[in-house]
Amino acid sequence: MRVLVTGAAGFIGHHVSARLLARGDAVIGVDNLDPAGDVALKQARLARLRHLPGAEAFTFHAVDITDREALRALFERERPRRVVHLAARVGVRAGANSANGYLDTNVTGFLQLLECARGVEHLVYASSSSVYGGGTPPPFREDAAADRPLNLYAATKRADELLAHVHGHLHGLPTSGLRFFTVYGPWGRPDMAPLRFLRALREGRPIDLYGEGRMRRDFTHVDDVAEAVLRVLDRPPTGTPPYRLLNVGRGEPVALRDFLAVLERHLGTPARLNLLPAQPGEMESTWADPSALERETGFRPRVSVEEGLARLVEWDAQHSGR
Ligand code: NAD
């Protein structure tokens, strides 16, 4: 099967592409490599592309999804059967200072992708646990209102879900929106807490911890996330419209300071903390109800934080410095 993956040089895109290639699919990778972004993040993207196994069936296209003509030409030339859309302006904290970037990529770019993807068998796209925002009672279920986002990123992800619904209704485009809950693992984002904590611990640097680490996150290992993406991709929705939303999370939230304590234990090093006030726009807790994913695909995320962090520590020891 020919699958187009946007954000293929990103963290989750790397793992999804690797799994598709491993099972014999051809992957058309798309990523703009974020030309204006941070140097460490750029290096991480290039390293992920270099380390993609099975790359004979992988073609890479440095295309920005906001470039309508380039995206359309790519779809016409490559004719993918299915699409996994992971490209996005990510992160909940930077939102206030770079509003246009969020809207351009996450909303306009997504809308263009929906238009280009008309006629494909299935479009699976990344939404986020952040759409549950404030006031949703835990554990979060997909049928909650999700109409009180706390930051711009969350609002753009919710907008994507609404746009996908429109395209299902008007054009019959089958879509599945996956609400990922804090994903971590090998090839992770160096700006996110798991790798930030781990590298600071290894190097003896102090760790910035917001809100005394009381915030709880439903940490989900990237191997589980990639498995969920493939299972969903193989099962297009059949309802009218052919549209669905699914949580991808374990259903076991962990406080950030407890997550850090597991890392300290694995590394045998106590953390030096730089305690900072909680940030506006952050949710206090995220907590998935994973039962809809299990009902639809027979799968629920299963890698515990204990095991996931042991694997991450081992991976980082092998790859740090490369
Ligand atoms: P990532 O930043 O590692 O990957 C995103 C990729 O998209 C990057 O390689 C970037 O270069 C690319 N990109 C950005 N703008 C682009 C554009 N205009 N055109 C083409 N490519 C562009 O992020 P990730 O953690 O792999 O996240 C993948 C998806 O999952 C994103 O949509 C994100 O919002 C969503 N998500 C991630 C998490 C998480 O914890 N990592 C949680 C919830 C949702």
Coordinates of N, CA, C and O in Angstrom, one line a residue, residues 78-256:
E78 N 2.1 11.3 -6.8 CA 2.3 10.1 -6.0 C 1.1 9.2 -5.8 O 1.2 8.0 -5.4
R79 N -0.1 9.7 -5.9 CA -1.3 9.0 -5.8 C -1.4 8.0 -4.6 O -1.5 6.8 -4.7
P80 N -1.2 8.5 -3.3 CA -1.3 7.7 -2.2 C -2.7 7.1 -2.0 O -3.7 7.7 -2.4
R81 N -2.8 5.8 -1.4 CA -4.1 5.3 -1.1 C -4.6 5.7 0.2 O -5.8 5.9 0.4
R82 N -3.7 5.9 1.2 CA -4.1 6.3 2.5 C -3.1 7.4 3.0 O -1.9 7.5 2.5
V83 N -3.5 8.2 4.0 CA -2.7 9.3 4.4 C -2.6 9.3 6.0 O -3.7 9.1 6.6
V84 N -1.4 9.5 6.5 CA -1.3 9.8 8.0 C -0.8 11.2 8.1 O 0.3 11.5 7.6
H85 N -1.5 12.0 8.7 CA -1.2 13.4 8.8 C -0.7 13.8 10.2 O -1.5 13.8 11.2
L86 N 0.6 14.0 10.3 CA 1.2 14.3 11.7 C 1.9 15.7 11.7 O 2.3 16.1 12.8
A87 N 2.1 16.3 10.5 CA 2.8 17.6 10.5 C 1.9 18.6 11.3 O 0.7 18.7 11.2
A88 N 2.6 19.4 12.1 CA 1.9 20.4 12.9 C 2.9 21.4 13.5 O 4.0 21.0 13.7
R89 N 2.4 22.6 13.8 CA 3.1 23.4 14.8 C 2.7 22.9 16.1 O 1.5 23.0 16.5
V90 N 3.7 22.4 16.9 CA 3.4 21.7 18.1 C 3.7 22.6 19.3 O 4.4 23.6 19.2
G91 N 3.3 22.1 20.5 CA 3.6 22.8 21.8 C 2.6 23.7 22.3 O 2.0 24.5 21.5
V92 N 2.2 23.6 23.6 CA 1.2 24.5 24.1 C 1.6 25.8 24.6 O 0.9 26.7 24.8
R93 N 3.0 25.9 24.9 CA 3.4 27.1 25.6 C 3.7 28.3 24.7 O 3.6 29.4 25.1
A94 N 4.2 28.0 23.5 CA 4.6 29.1 22.6 C 3.5 29.8 21.9 O 3.7 30.9 21.3
G95 N 2.3 29.3 22.1 CA 1.1 29.7 21.3 C 0.9 31.2 21.2 O 0.8 31.8 20.1
A96 N 1.0 31.9 22.4 CA 0.7 33.3 22.4 C 1.6 34.2 21.5 O 1.2 35.2 21.0
N97 N 2.9 33.7 21.3 CA 3.8 34.6 20.5 C 3.9 34.2 19.1 O 4.6 34.9 18.3
S98 N 3.3 33.1 18.7 CA 3.4 32.8 17.2 C 2.1 32.3 16.7 O 2.0 31.2 16.1
A99 N 1.1 33.1 16.9 CA -0.3 32.8 16.5 C -0.4 32.4 15.1 O -1.0 31.3 14.7
N100 N 0.2 33.1 14.2 CA 0.0 32.8 12.8 C 0.6 31.5 12.4 O 0.0 30.8 11.5
G101 N 1.7 31.1 13.0 CA 2.3 29.8 12.6 C 1.4 28.7 13.0 O 1.2 27.7 12.2
Y102 N 0.7 28.8 14.1 CA -0.3 27.7 14.5 C -1.4 27.7 13.5 O -1.8 26.6 13.0
L103 N -2.0 28.8 13.2 CA -3.1 28.9 12.3 C -2.7 28.4 10.9 O -3.4 27.6 10.2
D104 N -1.6 28.9 10.4 CA -1.2 28.5 9.0 C -1.0 27.0 8.8 O -1.6 26.4 7.9
T105 N -0.2 26.4 9.7 CA 0.1 25.0 9.5 C -1.1 24.1 10.0 O -1.6 23.3 9.3
N106 N -1.6 24.4 11.2 CA -2.5 23.5 11.8 C -3.9 23.6 11.2 O -4.7 22.6 11.3
V107 N -4.3 24.8 10.8 CA -5.7 24.9 10.2 C -5.6 25.1 8.7 O -6.2 24.2 8.0
T108 N -5.0 26.1 8.2 CA -5.0 26.3 6.7 C -4.3 25.1 6.0 O -4.8 24.5 5.1
G109 N -3.1 24.7 6.6 CA -2.4 23.5 6.0 C -3.3 22.3 6.1 O -3.3 21.5 5.1
F110 N -3.9 22.0 7.2 CA -4.8 20.8 7.3 C -6.0 20.9 6.3 O -6.3 19.9 5.7
L111 N -6.5 22.1 6.1 CA -7.7 22.2 5.2 C -7.2 21.9 3.8 O -7.9 21.2 3.0
Q112 N -6.0 22.4 3.4 CA -5.5 22.0 2.1 C -5.2 20.6 1.9 O -5.5 20.0 0.9
L113 N -4.8 19.9 3.0 CA -4.5 18.5 3.0 C -5.8 17.8 2.8 O -5.9 16.8 2.0
L114 N -6.9 18.2 3.5 CA -8.2 17.5 3.3 C -8.6 17.6 1.8 O -9.2 16.7 1.3
E115 N -8.4 18.8 1.2 CA -8.8 19.0 -0.2 C -8.0 18.1 -1.1 O -8.6 17.4 -2.0
C116 N -6.7 18.0 -0.9 CA -5.9 17.2 -1.7 C -6.2 15.7 -1.5 O -6.0 14.9 -2.4
A117 N -6.6 15.3 -0.3 CA -6.8 13.9 0.0 C -8.2 13.4 -0.4 O -8.5 12.2 -0.3
R118 N -9.0 14.2 -1.0 CA -10.3 13.7 -1.5 C -10.1 12.5 -2.4 O -9.3 12.6 -3.3
G119 N -10.8 11.5 -2.1 CA -10.7 10.3 -3.0 C -9.8 9.2 -2.4 O -9.8 8.1 -2.8
V120 N -9.0 9.6 -1.3 CA -8.2 8.5 -0.7 C -9.1 7.6 0.2 O -10.2 8.1 0.6
E121 N -8.6 6.4 0.5 CA -9.4 5.5 1.2 C -9.6 5.9 2.7 O -10.6 5.6 3.3
H122 N -8.6 6.6 3.2 CA -8.6 6.9 4.7 C -7.6 7.9 5.0 O -6.4 7.8 4.6
L123 N -8.0 8.9 5.7 CA -7.0 9.9 6.3 C -7.0 9.9 7.8 O -8.1 10.1 8.4
V124 N -5.9 9.5 8.4 CA -5.8 9.5 9.8 C -4.9 10.7 10.2 O -3.9 10.9 9.6
Y125 N -5.4 11.5 11.1 CA -4.7 12.7 11.5 C -4.5 12.8 13.0 O -5.3 12.3 13.8
A126 N -3.5 13.6 13.4 CA -3.2 13.8 14.8 C -4.0 14.9 15.3 O -3.9 16.1 14.9
S127 N -4.8 14.6 16.3 CA -5.4 15.6 17.1 C -4.7 15.6 18.5 O -3.5 15.2 18.5
S128 N -5.3 15.9 19.6 CA -4.5 16.0 20.8 C -5.4 15.9 22.0 O -6.6 16.4 22.0
S129 N -4.9 15.4 23.1 CA -5.6 15.4 24.4 C -5.9 16.9 24.8 O -6.8 17.1 25.6
S130 N -5.2 17.8 24.3 CA -5.4 19.2 24.8 C -6.8 19.7 24.4 O -7.2 20.7 24.9
V131 N -7.4 19.1 23.4 CA -8.8 19.6 23.0 C -9.8 19.5 24.2 O -10.8 20.2 24.2
Y132 N -9.5 18.6 25.2 CA -10.4 18.5 26.3 C -10.4 19.7 27.2 O -11.4 19.9 27.9
G133 N -9.3 20.5 27.1 CA -9.2 21.8 27.8 C -9.7 21.8 29.2 O -9.4 20.9 30.0
G134 N -10.4 22.8 29.6 CA -10.9 22.9 31.0 C -12.2 22.4 31.2 O -13.1 22.5 30.3
G135 N -12.5 21.8 32.3 CA -13.8 21.4 32.7 C -14.3 20.1 32.3 O -15.4 19.7 32.6
T136 N -13.5 19.3 31.5 CA -14.0 18.0 31.1 C -13.8 17.0 32.2 O -12.6 16.9 32.7
P137 N -14.8 16.3 32.7 CA -14.6 15.4 33.8 C -13.8 14.2 33.4 O -14.0 13.6 32.3
P138 N -12.8 13.8 34.1 CA -11.9 12.6 33.8 C -12.6 11.3 34.2 O -13.5 11.3 35.0
P139 N -12.3 10.2 33.5 CA -11.4 10.1 32.3 C -12.1 10.7 31.1 O -13.3 10.6 31.0
F140 N -11.3 11.3 30.2 CA -11.9 12.0 29.0 C -12.4 11.0 28.0 O -11.7 10.1 27.6
R141 N -13.6 11.2 27.7 CA -14.3 10.4 26.6 C -14.5 11.2 25.4 O -14.7 12.4 25.4
E142 N -14.4 10.6 24.2 CA -14.5 11.3 22.9 C -15.8 12.1 22.8 O -15.9 13.0 22.0
D143 N -16.9 11.7 23.5 CA -18.1 12.4 23.3 C -18.3 13.6 24.2 O -19.3 14.2 24.2
A144 N -17.2 13.9 25.0 CA -17.3 15.2 25.8 C -17.3 16.4 24.8 O -16.9 16.3 23.7
A145 N -17.8 17.5 25.3 CA -18.0 18.7 24.5 C -16.7 19.2 23.9 O -16.7 19.6 22.7
A146 N -15.6 19.1 24.6 CA -14.3 19.6 24.1 C -14.4 21.0 23.5 O -14.0 21.3 22.4
D147 N -15.1 21.9 24.2 CA -15.3 23.3 23.6 C -14.7 24.3 24.5 O -15.1 25.5 24.4
R148 N -13.8 24.0 25.4 CA -13.1 25.0 26.2 C -11.6 24.8 26.2 O -11.0 24.5 27.2
P149 N -11.0 25.0 25.0 CA -9.5 24.8 24.9 C -8.8 25.9 25.7 O -9.3 27.0 25.8
L150 N -7.7 25.6 26.3 CA -6.9 26.5 27.1 C -5.8 27.2 26.4 O -5.1 28.0 27.0
N151 N -5.5 26.8 25.2 CA -4.4 27.5 24.5 C -4.7 27.4 23.0 O -5.6 26.6 22.5
L152 N -3.9 28.1 22.2 CA -4.1 28.2 20.8 C -3.9 26.9 20.1 O -4.7 26.5 19.2
Y153 N -2.9 26.2 20.5 CA -2.6 24.9 19.8 C -3.9 24.0 20.0 O -4.3 23.4 19.0
A154 N -4.4 23.9 21.2 CA -5.6 23.1 21.4 C -6.8 23.5 20.5 O -7.5 22.7 19.9
A155 N -6.9 24.8 20.4 CA -8.0 25.3 19.6 C -7.8 24.9 18.1 O -8.8 24.6 17.4
T156 N -6.6 25.0 17.6 CA -6.4 24.6 16.2 C -6.6 23.1 16.0 O -7.1 22.7 15.0
K157 N -6.3 22.3 17.0 CA -6.5 20.8 16.9 C -8.0 20.5 16.9 O -8.5 19.6 16.1
R158 N -8.8 21.2 17.7 CA -10.2 21.0 17.7 C -10.8 21.5 16.4 O -11.7 20.9 15.8
A159 N -10.3 22.6 15.8 CA -10.7 23.1 14.5 C -10.5 22.0 13.5 O -11.4 21.8 12.6
D160 N -9.4 21.3 13.5 CA -9.1 20.2 12.6 C -10.2 19.2 12.6 O -10.7 18.7 11.6
E161 N -10.6 18.8 13.8 CA -11.7 17.8 14.0 C -13.0 18.3 13.3 O -13.7 17.5 12.6
L162 N -13.3 19.6 13.5 CA -14.5 20.1 12.9 C -14.4 20.1 11.3 O -15.3 19.8 10.6
L163 N -13.2 20.5 10.8 CA -13.0 20.5 9.4 C -13.1 19.1 8.8 O -13.6 18.9 7.7
A164 N -12.6 18.1 9.5 CA -12.6 16.8 9.1 C -14.1 16.3 9.0 O -14.5 15.6 8.0
H165 N -14.9 16.7 9.9 CA -16.3 16.3 9.9 C -17.0 16.9 8.7 O -17.7 16.2 8.0
V166 N -16.7 18.2 8.4 CA -17.3 18.8 7.2 C -16.9 18.0 5.9 O -17.7 17.7 5.1
H167 N -15.6 17.6 5.8 CA -15.2 16.9 4.6 C -15.8 15.5 4.5 O -16.0 15.0 3.4
G168 N -16.1 14.9 5.7 CA -16.8 13.6 5.7 C -18.2 13.8 5.2 O -18.7 13.0 4.4
H169 N -18.8 14.8 5.7 CA -20.2 15.1 5.4 C -20.4 15.5 3.9 O -21.3 15.0 3.2
L170 N -19.6 16.5 3.5 CA -19.8 17.0 2.1 C -19.2 16.1 1.0 O -19.7 16.0 -0.1
H171 N -18.0 15.5 1.3 CA -17.3 14.8 0.2 C -17.1 13.3 0.5 O -16.4 12.6 -0.2
G172 N -17.6 12.8 1.7 CA -17.5 11.4 2.0 C -16.1 11.0 2.3 O -15.7 9.8 2.2
L173 N -15.2 11.9 2.7 CA -13.8 11.5 2.9 C -13.7 10.8 4.3 O -14.1 11.4 5.3
P174 N -13.3 9.6 4.3 CA -13.2 8.9 5.6 C -12.0 9.4 6.4 O -10.8 9.4 6.0
T175 N -12.2 9.9 7.6 CA -11.2 10.4 8.5 C -11.3 9.8 9.9 O -12.4 9.5 10.4
S176 N -10.1 9.6 10.5 CA -10.0 9.3 12.0 C -9.1 10.3 12.6 O -7.9 10.4 12.2
G177 N -9.6 11.0 13.6 CA -8.8 11.9 14.4 C -8.3 11.3 15.6 O -9.1 10.7 16.4
L178 N -7.0 11.2 15.8 CA -6.5 10.5 17.0 C -6.0 11.6 18.0 O -5.1 12.4 17.8
R179 N -6.6 11.5 19.2 CA -6.2 12.4 20.3 C -5.1 11.8 21.1 O -5.4 10.9 22.0
F180 N -3.9 12.1 20.7 CA -2.7 11.6 21.4 C -2.6 12.2 22.8 O -2.7 13.4 22.9
F181 N -2.2 11.4 23.8 CA -1.9 11.8 25.1 C -0.4 11.8 25.3 O 0.2 10.7 25.1
T182 N 0.2 12.9 25.7 CA 1.7 13.0 26.0 C 2.5 11.8 25.6 O 2.7 10.9 26.3
V183 N 3.1 11.9 24.4 CA 3.8 10.8 23.8 C 5.3 10.9 24.1 O 5.9 12.0 24.0
Y184 N 5.9 9.8 24.5 CA 7.4 9.8 24.8 C 8.0 8.6 24.3 O 7.3 7.6 24.0
G185 N 9.4 8.6 24.1 CA 10.1 7.4 23.7 C 11.3 7.8 22.8 O 11.6 9.0 22.7
P186 N 12.0 6.8 22.2 CA 13.1 7.0 21.4 C 12.8 8.0 20.3 O 11.7 8.0 19.7
W187 N 13.8 8.8 19.9 CA 13.7 9.8 18.8 C 12.7 10.9 19.2 O 12.1 11.5 18.3
G188 N 12.5 11.0 20.5 CA 11.5 12.0 21.0 C 11.9 13.4 20.8 O 13.1 13.7 20.4
R189 N 11.0 14.3 21.1 CA 11.3 15.8 21.0 C 12.2 16.2 22.1 O 11.8 16.1 23.3
P190 N 13.4 16.8 21.8 CA 14.3 17.3 22.9 C 13.7 18.4 23.7 O 14.2 18.7 24.8
D191 N 12.6 19.0 23.2 CA 12.0 20.1 24.0 C 10.9 19.6 24.9 O 10.4 20.4 25.7
M192 N 10.5 18.3 24.9 CA 9.5 17.8 25.8 C 10.1 17.3 27.1 O 11.2 16.8 27.1
A193 N 9.3 17.3 28.1 CA 9.8 16.9 29.5 C 10.6 15.6 29.5 O 11.7 15.6 30.1
P194 N 10.1 14.5 28.9 CA 10.9 13.2 29.1 C 12.3 13.3 28.7 O 13.2 13.0 29.5
L195 N 12.6 13.8 27.5 CA 14.1 13.9 27.1 C 14.8 15.0 27.8 O 16.0 14.9 28.1
R196 N 14.0 16.1 28.0 CA 14.6 17.2 28.7 C 15.1 16.8 30.1 O 16.2 17.1 30.6
F197 N 14.2 16.1 30.9 CA 14.6 15.6 32.2 C 15.7 14.6 32.1 O 16.7 14.7 32.9
L198 N 15.6 13.7 31.2 CA 16.6 12.6 31.2 C 18.0 13.2 30.9 O 19.0 12.9 31.6
R199 N 18.1 14.1 29.9 CA 19.4 14.7 29.5 C 20.0 15.6 30.6 O 21.2 15.6 30.9
A200 N 19.1 16.3 31.3 CA 19.5 17.2 32.4 C 20.1 16.3 33.6 O 21.1 16.6 34.2
L201 N 19.4 15.2 33.8 CA 19.8 14.3 34.9 C 21.2 13.7 34.6 O 22.1 13.7 35.4
R202 N 21.4 13.3 33.3 CA 22.7 12.7 32.9 C 23.8 13.7 33.0 O 24.9 13.3 33.4
E203 N 23.5 14.9 32.7 CA 24.5 16.0 32.6 C 24.6 16.8 33.9 O 25.4 17.7 34.0
G204 N 23.8 16.4 34.9 CA 23.9 17.1 36.2 C 23.4 18.5 36.2 O 23.8 19.4 37.0
R205 N 22.6 18.8 35.2 CA 22.0 20.2 35.1 C 20.7 20.3 35.8 O 20.0 19.3 36.0
P206 N 20.3 21.5 36.3 CA 19.1 21.6 37.0 C 17.9 21.5 36.1 O 18.0 21.8 34.9
I207 N 16.8 21.0 36.6 CA 15.6 20.8 35.7 C 14.5 21.8 36.1 O 14.2 22.0 37.2
D208 N 14.0 22.5 35.0 CA 12.9 23.4 35.2 C 11.7 22.6 35.4 O 11.3 21.9 34.6
L209 N 11.0 22.8 36.6 CA 9.8 22.0 36.9 C 8.7 23.0 37.2 O 8.8 23.8 38.1
Y210 N 7.7 23.0 36.4 CA 6.6 24.0 36.5 C 5.5 23.4 37.5 O 5.3 22.2 37.6
G211 N 4.9 24.3 38.3 CA 3.8 24.0 39.2 C 4.2 22.8 40.1 O 3.3 22.0 40.5
E212 N 5.5 22.8 40.5 CA 6.0 21.8 41.5 C 5.8 20.3 41.0 O 5.7 19.4 41.7
G213 N 5.6 20.2 39.7 CA 5.4 18.9 39.1 C 4.1 18.2 39.5 O 4.0 17.0 39.4
R214 N 3.1 19.0 39.9 CA 1.9 18.3 40.3 C 1.0 17.9 39.1 O 0.1 17.1 39.3
M215 N 1.2 18.6 38.0 CA 0.4 18.3 36.8 C 0.5 16.8 36.5 O 1.6 16.2 36.5
R216 N -0.7 16.3 36.1 CA -0.7 14.8 35.8 C -0.9 14.7 34.2 O -1.7 15.4 33.6
R217 N -0.1 13.8 33.7 CA -0.2 13.5 32.3 C -0.4 12.0 32.0 O 0.2 11.2 32.7
D218 N -1.2 11.7 31.0 CA -1.4 10.2 30.7 C -0.3 9.8 29.7 O -0.6 9.7 28.5
F219 N 0.9 9.7 30.2 CA 2.1 9.4 29.3 C 1.9 8.1 28.5 O 1.6 7.1 29.1
T220 N 2.1 8.2 27.2 CA 1.9 7.1 26.3 C 3.1 6.8 25.5 O 3.7 7.8 24.9
H221 N 3.6 5.6 25.5 CA 4.8 5.3 24.8 C 4.6 5.3 23.3 O 3.6 4.8 22.8
V222 N 5.6 5.8 22.6 CA 5.5 5.9 21.1 C 5.3 4.6 20.4 O 4.6 4.6 19.4
D223 N 5.8 3.5 21.0 CA 5.5 2.2 20.3 C 4.0 1.9 20.3 O 3.5 1.4 19.3
D224 N 3.4 2.2 21.4 CA 1.9 2.0 21.5 C 1.2 3.0 20.5 O 0.2 2.6 19.9
V225 N 1.7 4.2 20.4 CA 1.0 5.2 19.6 C 1.2 4.7 18.1 O 0.2 4.8 17.3
A226 N 2.3 4.3 17.7 CA 2.5 3.9 16.3 C 1.7 2.7 16.0 O 1.1 2.6 14.9
E227 N 1.6 1.7 16.9 CA 0.7 0.6 16.7 C -0.8 1.0 16.6 O -1.5 0.5 15.7
A228 N -1.2 2.0 17.4 CA -2.6 2.4 17.3 C -2.8 3.1 15.9 O -3.8 2.9 15.3
V229 N -1.8 3.9 15.5 CA -2.0 4.6 14.2 C -2.2 3.5 13.1 O -3.1 3.6 12.2
L230 N -1.4 2.5 13.1 CA -1.5 1.5 12.0 C -2.8 0.7 12.1 O -3.5 0.4 11.1
R231 N -3.2 0.4 13.3 CA -4.5 -0.4 13.5 C -5.7 0.5 13.0 O -6.6 0.0 12.4
V232 N -5.6 1.8 13.3 CA -6.7 2.6 12.9 C -6.7 2.8 11.4 O -7.7 2.7 10.7
L233 N -5.5 3.0 10.8 CA -5.3 3.2 9.4 C -5.9 2.1 8.6 O -6.5 2.3 7.5
D234 N -5.8 0.9 9.1 CA -6.3 -0.3 8.4 C -7.8 -0.5 8.5 O -8.4 -1.4 7.9
R235 N -8.4 0.4 9.3 CA -9.9 0.2 9.6 C -10.6 1.6 9.3 O -10.9 2.3 10.3
P236 N -10.8 1.9 8.1 CA -11.5 3.2 7.9 C -12.9 3.2 8.5 O -13.5 2.2 8.6
P237 N -13.4 4.4 9.0 CA -14.7 4.4 9.6 C -15.8 4.2 8.5 O -15.6 4.5 7.4
T238 N -16.9 3.6 8.9 CA -17.9 3.2 7.9 C -19.2 3.9 8.1 O -20.2 3.8 7.4
G239 N -19.3 4.8 9.2 CA -20.6 5.5 9.5 C -20.9 6.6 8.5 O -20.1 6.8 7.5
T240 N -22.0 7.3 8.7 CA -22.3 8.4 7.9 C -22.4 9.7 8.8 O -23.3 9.7 9.6
P241 N -21.6 10.7 8.6 CA -20.4 10.6 7.7 C -19.3 9.7 8.2 O -19.4 9.3 9.4
P242 N -18.4 9.3 7.3 CA -17.3 8.4 7.8 C -16.2 9.1 8.6 O -15.2 9.4 8.1
Y243 N -16.6 9.4 9.8 CA -15.8 10.3 10.7 C -15.7 9.7 12.1 O -16.7 9.2 12.6
R244 N -14.6 9.8 12.7 CA -14.5 9.3 14.1 C -13.3 10.0 14.8 O -12.4 10.4 14.2
L245 N -13.4 10.0 16.1 CA -12.4 10.5 17.0 C -12.0 9.5 18.0 O -12.9 8.8 18.6
L246 N -10.7 9.2 18.2 CA -10.4 8.2 19.2 C -9.2 8.7 20.1 O -8.2 9.3 19.6
N247 N -9.3 8.5 21.4 CA -8.2 8.7 22.3 C -7.1 7.7 22.1 O -7.4 6.5 21.9
V248 N -5.9 8.2 22.1 CA -4.8 7.2 22.2 C -4.0 7.5 23.4 O -3.1 8.4 23.5
G249 N -4.3 6.9 24.5 CA -3.7 7.1 25.8 C -3.9 5.8 26.7 O -4.8 5.0 26.3
R250 N -3.2 5.7 27.8 CA -3.3 4.5 28.6 C -4.4 4.5 29.6 O -4.8 3.5 30.1
G251 N -4.9 5.7 30.0 CA -5.9 5.7 31.0 C -5.3 5.7 32.4 O -6.0 5.3 33.4
E252 N -4.0 6.0 32.6 CA -3.3 6.0 33.9 C -2.4 7.2 34.0 O -1.2 7.2 33.8
P253 N -3.0 8.4 34.4 CA -2.2 9.6 34.5 C -1.2 9.5 35.7 O -1.4 8.8 36.7
V254 N -0.1 10.1 35.4 CA 1.1 10.1 36.4 C 1.5 11.6 36.6 O 1.6 12.3 35.6
A255 N 1.7 12.0 37.9 CA 2.2 13.3 38.1 C 3.6 13.5 37.6 O 4.4 12.5 37.6
L256 N 3.9 14.7 37.1 CA 5.2 14.9 36.5 C 6.3 14.6 37.4 O 7.4 14.0 37.1

